Coordinates of C-alpha atoms in Angstrom, one line a residue:
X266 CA 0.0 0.0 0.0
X267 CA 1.1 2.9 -0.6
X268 CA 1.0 5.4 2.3
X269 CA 2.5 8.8 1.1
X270 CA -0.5 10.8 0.3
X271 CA -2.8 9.4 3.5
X272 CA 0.4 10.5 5.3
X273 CA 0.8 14.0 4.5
X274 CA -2.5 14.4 4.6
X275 CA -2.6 13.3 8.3
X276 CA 0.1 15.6 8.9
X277 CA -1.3 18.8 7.6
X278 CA -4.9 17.4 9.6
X279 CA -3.0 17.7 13.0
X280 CA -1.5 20.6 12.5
X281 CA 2.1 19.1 12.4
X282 CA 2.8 21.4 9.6
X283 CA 3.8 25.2 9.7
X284 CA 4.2 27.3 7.3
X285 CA 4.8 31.3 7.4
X286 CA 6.3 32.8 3.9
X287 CA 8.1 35.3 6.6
X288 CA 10.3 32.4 6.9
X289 CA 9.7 32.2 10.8
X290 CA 11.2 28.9 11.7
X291 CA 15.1 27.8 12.2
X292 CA 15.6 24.1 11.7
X293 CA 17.7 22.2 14.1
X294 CA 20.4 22.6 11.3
X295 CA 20.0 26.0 10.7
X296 CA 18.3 27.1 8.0
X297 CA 16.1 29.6 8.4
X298 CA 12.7 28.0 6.6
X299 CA 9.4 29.2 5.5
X300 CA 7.9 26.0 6.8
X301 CA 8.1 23.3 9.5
X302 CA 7.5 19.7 10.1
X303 CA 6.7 18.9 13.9
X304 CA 6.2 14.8 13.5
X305 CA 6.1 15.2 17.2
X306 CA 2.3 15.5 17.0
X307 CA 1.9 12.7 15.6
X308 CA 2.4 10.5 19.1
X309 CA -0.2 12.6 20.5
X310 CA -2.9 11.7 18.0
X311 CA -3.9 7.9 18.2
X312 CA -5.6 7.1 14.9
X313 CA -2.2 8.7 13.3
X314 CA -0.1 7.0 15.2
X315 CA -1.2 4.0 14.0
X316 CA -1.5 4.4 10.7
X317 CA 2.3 5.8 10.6
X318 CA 3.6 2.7 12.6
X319 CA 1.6 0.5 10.4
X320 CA 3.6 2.1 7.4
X321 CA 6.7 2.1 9.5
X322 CA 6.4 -1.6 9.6
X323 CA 5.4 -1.9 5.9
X324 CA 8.3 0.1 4.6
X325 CA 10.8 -1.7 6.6
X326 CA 10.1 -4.8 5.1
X327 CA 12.2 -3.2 2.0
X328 CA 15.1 -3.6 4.2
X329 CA 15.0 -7.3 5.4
X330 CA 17.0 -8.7 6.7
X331 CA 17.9 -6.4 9.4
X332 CA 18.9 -7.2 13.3
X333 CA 17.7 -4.1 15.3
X334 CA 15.8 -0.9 15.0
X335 CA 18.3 2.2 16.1
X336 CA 16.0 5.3 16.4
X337 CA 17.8 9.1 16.4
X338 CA 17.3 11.4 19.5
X339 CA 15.0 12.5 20.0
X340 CA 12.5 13.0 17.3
X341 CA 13.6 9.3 15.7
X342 CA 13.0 7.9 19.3
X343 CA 9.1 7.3 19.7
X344 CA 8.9 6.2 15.5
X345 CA 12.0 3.8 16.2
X346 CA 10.8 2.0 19.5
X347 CA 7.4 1.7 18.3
X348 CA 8.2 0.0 15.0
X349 CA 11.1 -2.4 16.8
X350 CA 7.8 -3.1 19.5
X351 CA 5.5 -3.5 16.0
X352 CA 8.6 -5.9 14.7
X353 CA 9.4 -7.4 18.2
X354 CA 12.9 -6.2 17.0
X355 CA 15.8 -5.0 19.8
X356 CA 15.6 -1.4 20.4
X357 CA 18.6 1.1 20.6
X358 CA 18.6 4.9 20.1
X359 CA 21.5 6.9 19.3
X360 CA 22.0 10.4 21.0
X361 CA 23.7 14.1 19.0
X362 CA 25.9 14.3 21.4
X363 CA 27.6 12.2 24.7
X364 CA 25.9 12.7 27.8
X365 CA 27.8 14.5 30.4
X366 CA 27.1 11.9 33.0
X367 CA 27.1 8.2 33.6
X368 CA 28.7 6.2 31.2
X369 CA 29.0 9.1 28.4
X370 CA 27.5 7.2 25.9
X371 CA 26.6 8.1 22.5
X372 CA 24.5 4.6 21.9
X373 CA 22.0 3.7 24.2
X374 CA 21.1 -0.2 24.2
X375 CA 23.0 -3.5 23.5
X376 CA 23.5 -5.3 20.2
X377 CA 26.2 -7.8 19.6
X378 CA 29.1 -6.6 17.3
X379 CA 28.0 -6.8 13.4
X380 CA 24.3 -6.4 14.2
X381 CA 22.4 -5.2 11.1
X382 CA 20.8 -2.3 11.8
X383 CA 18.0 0.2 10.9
X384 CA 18.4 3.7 11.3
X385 CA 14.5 5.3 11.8
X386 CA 14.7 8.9 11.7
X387 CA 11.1 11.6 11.9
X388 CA 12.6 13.5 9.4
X389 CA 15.0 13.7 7.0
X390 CA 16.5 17.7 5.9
X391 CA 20.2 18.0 5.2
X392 CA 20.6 14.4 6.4
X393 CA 23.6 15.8 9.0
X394 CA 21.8 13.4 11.9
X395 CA 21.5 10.2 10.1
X396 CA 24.6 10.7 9.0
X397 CA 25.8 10.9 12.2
X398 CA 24.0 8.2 13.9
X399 CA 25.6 6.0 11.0
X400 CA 29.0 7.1 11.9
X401 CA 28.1 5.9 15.4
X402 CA 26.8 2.9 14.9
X403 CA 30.2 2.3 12.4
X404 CA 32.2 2.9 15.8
X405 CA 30.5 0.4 17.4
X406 CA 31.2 -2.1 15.6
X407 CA 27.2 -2.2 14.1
X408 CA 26.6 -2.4 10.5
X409 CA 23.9 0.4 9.1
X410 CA 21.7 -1.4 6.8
X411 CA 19.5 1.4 6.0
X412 CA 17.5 4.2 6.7
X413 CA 13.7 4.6 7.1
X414 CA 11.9 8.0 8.1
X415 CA 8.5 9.6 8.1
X416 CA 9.3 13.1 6.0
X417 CA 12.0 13.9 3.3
X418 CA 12.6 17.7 2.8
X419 CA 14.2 16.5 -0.8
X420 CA 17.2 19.2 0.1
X421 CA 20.0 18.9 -2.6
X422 CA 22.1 18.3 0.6
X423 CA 19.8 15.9 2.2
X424 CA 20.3 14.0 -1.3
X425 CA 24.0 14.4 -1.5
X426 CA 24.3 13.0 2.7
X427 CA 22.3 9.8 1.8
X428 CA 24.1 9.1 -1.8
X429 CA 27.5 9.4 0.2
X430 CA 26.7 6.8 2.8
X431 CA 25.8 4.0 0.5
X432 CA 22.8 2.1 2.1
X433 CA 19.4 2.4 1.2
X434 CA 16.8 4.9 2.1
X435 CA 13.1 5.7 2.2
X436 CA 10.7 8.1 3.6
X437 CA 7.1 7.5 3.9
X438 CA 6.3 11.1 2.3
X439 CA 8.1 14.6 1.0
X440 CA 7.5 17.6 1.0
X441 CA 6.6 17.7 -3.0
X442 CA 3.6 15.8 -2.3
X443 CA 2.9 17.4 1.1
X444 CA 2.6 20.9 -0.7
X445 CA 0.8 19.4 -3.3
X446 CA -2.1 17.6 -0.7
X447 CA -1.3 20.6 1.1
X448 CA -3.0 23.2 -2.2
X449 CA -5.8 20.2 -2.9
X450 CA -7.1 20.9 0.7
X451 CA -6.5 24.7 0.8
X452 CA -3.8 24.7 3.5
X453 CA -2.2 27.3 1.1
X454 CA -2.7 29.0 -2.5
X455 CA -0.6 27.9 -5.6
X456 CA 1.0 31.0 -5.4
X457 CA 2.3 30.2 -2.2
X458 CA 3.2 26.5 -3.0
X459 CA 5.7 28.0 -6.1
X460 CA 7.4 30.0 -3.4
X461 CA 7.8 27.2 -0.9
X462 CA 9.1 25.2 -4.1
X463 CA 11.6 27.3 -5.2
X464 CA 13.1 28.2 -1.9
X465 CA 13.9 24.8 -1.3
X466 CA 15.4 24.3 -4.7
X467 CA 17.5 27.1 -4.4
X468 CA 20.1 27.2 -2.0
X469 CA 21.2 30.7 -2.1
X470 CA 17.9 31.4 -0.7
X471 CA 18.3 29.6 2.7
X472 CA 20.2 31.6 5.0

């Protein structure tokens, strides 16, 4: 089945989507964006949250075979437990930086060394925390078998970061068919679609 418009349209529904052509919002990577994704709604709202696990676990199967389920602090946390619950799959998260206490560690969980994992991320946007969490996992001795996520940006760099680590990748929905579901139900004008559109595919514009 194919989940992508259902999901974008469940995340404009629950208000998980912003957008302000003031260009309002600083993503945790720093652009300065005219819109924002906050997936984080979507483990508030029952009905959605099952639907995206159930597509979670769908998706994955693209992947097999695969040892654990690594989800990426924090948003990748509550997408990655459920689906290795949903998988009865091991669980492990890895954090953006080392804690300052305890044992320091930048990956939460046990696997045994050459584990195949999958990385689940909320969001994918210049791809700088995936690519991360893969490095990580590398260091541990883990072997990254792929990456699954709810939302792809479809940044040039978010591109260039996942063609650079060399392991497969999908995202239940982007933003070209978010914007698109988005106009259909008169979250926004077309006129204000073509704007979003060609600040993402221009990177001058992002500041």
């Amino acid at each position: 089945m194919d989940y992508s418009t259902i999901v974008a349209r469940s995340l404009l529904q629950i208000g998980a989507v912003k957008i302000d052509l003031g260009y309002p919002f600083r993503w945790t990577s720093g652009i300065v964006a005219p819109i924002y994704t906050d997936n984080r709604l979507i483990w508030s709202d029952v009905p959605v949250r099952m639907l995206v696990v159930e597509a979670l676990a769908g998706a994955a199967e693209q992947f097999l075979p695969f040892d654990i389920v690594v989800g990426v602090a924090t948003a990748g946390i509550p997408p990655g437990a459920m689906l290795a619950q949903r998988l009865r799959k091991p669980f492990l998260y890895v954090r953006n930086k080392a804690k300052a206490h305890g044992t320091k560690s930048l990956l939460e969980g046990s696997a045994a060394p050459q584990s195949k994992a999958l990385i689940v991320e909320d969001l994918i946007s210049t791809g700088g925390s995936v690519q991360n969490a893969y490095e990580i996992l590398r260091a541990a001795q883990i072997a990254p078998i792929g990456i699954l996520s709810i939302f792809n940006y479809l940044l040039k760099e978010g591109k260039n970061t996942l063609e650079q680590l060399q392991i497969p990748s999908f995202s239940l929905t982007n933003i070209d068919i978010l914007l698109r579901e988005a106009e259909k139900l008169s979250y926004l004008s077309a006129a204000e679609r073509e704007e979003i559109l060609h600040w993402l595919y221009s990177p001058k514009n992002r500041g």
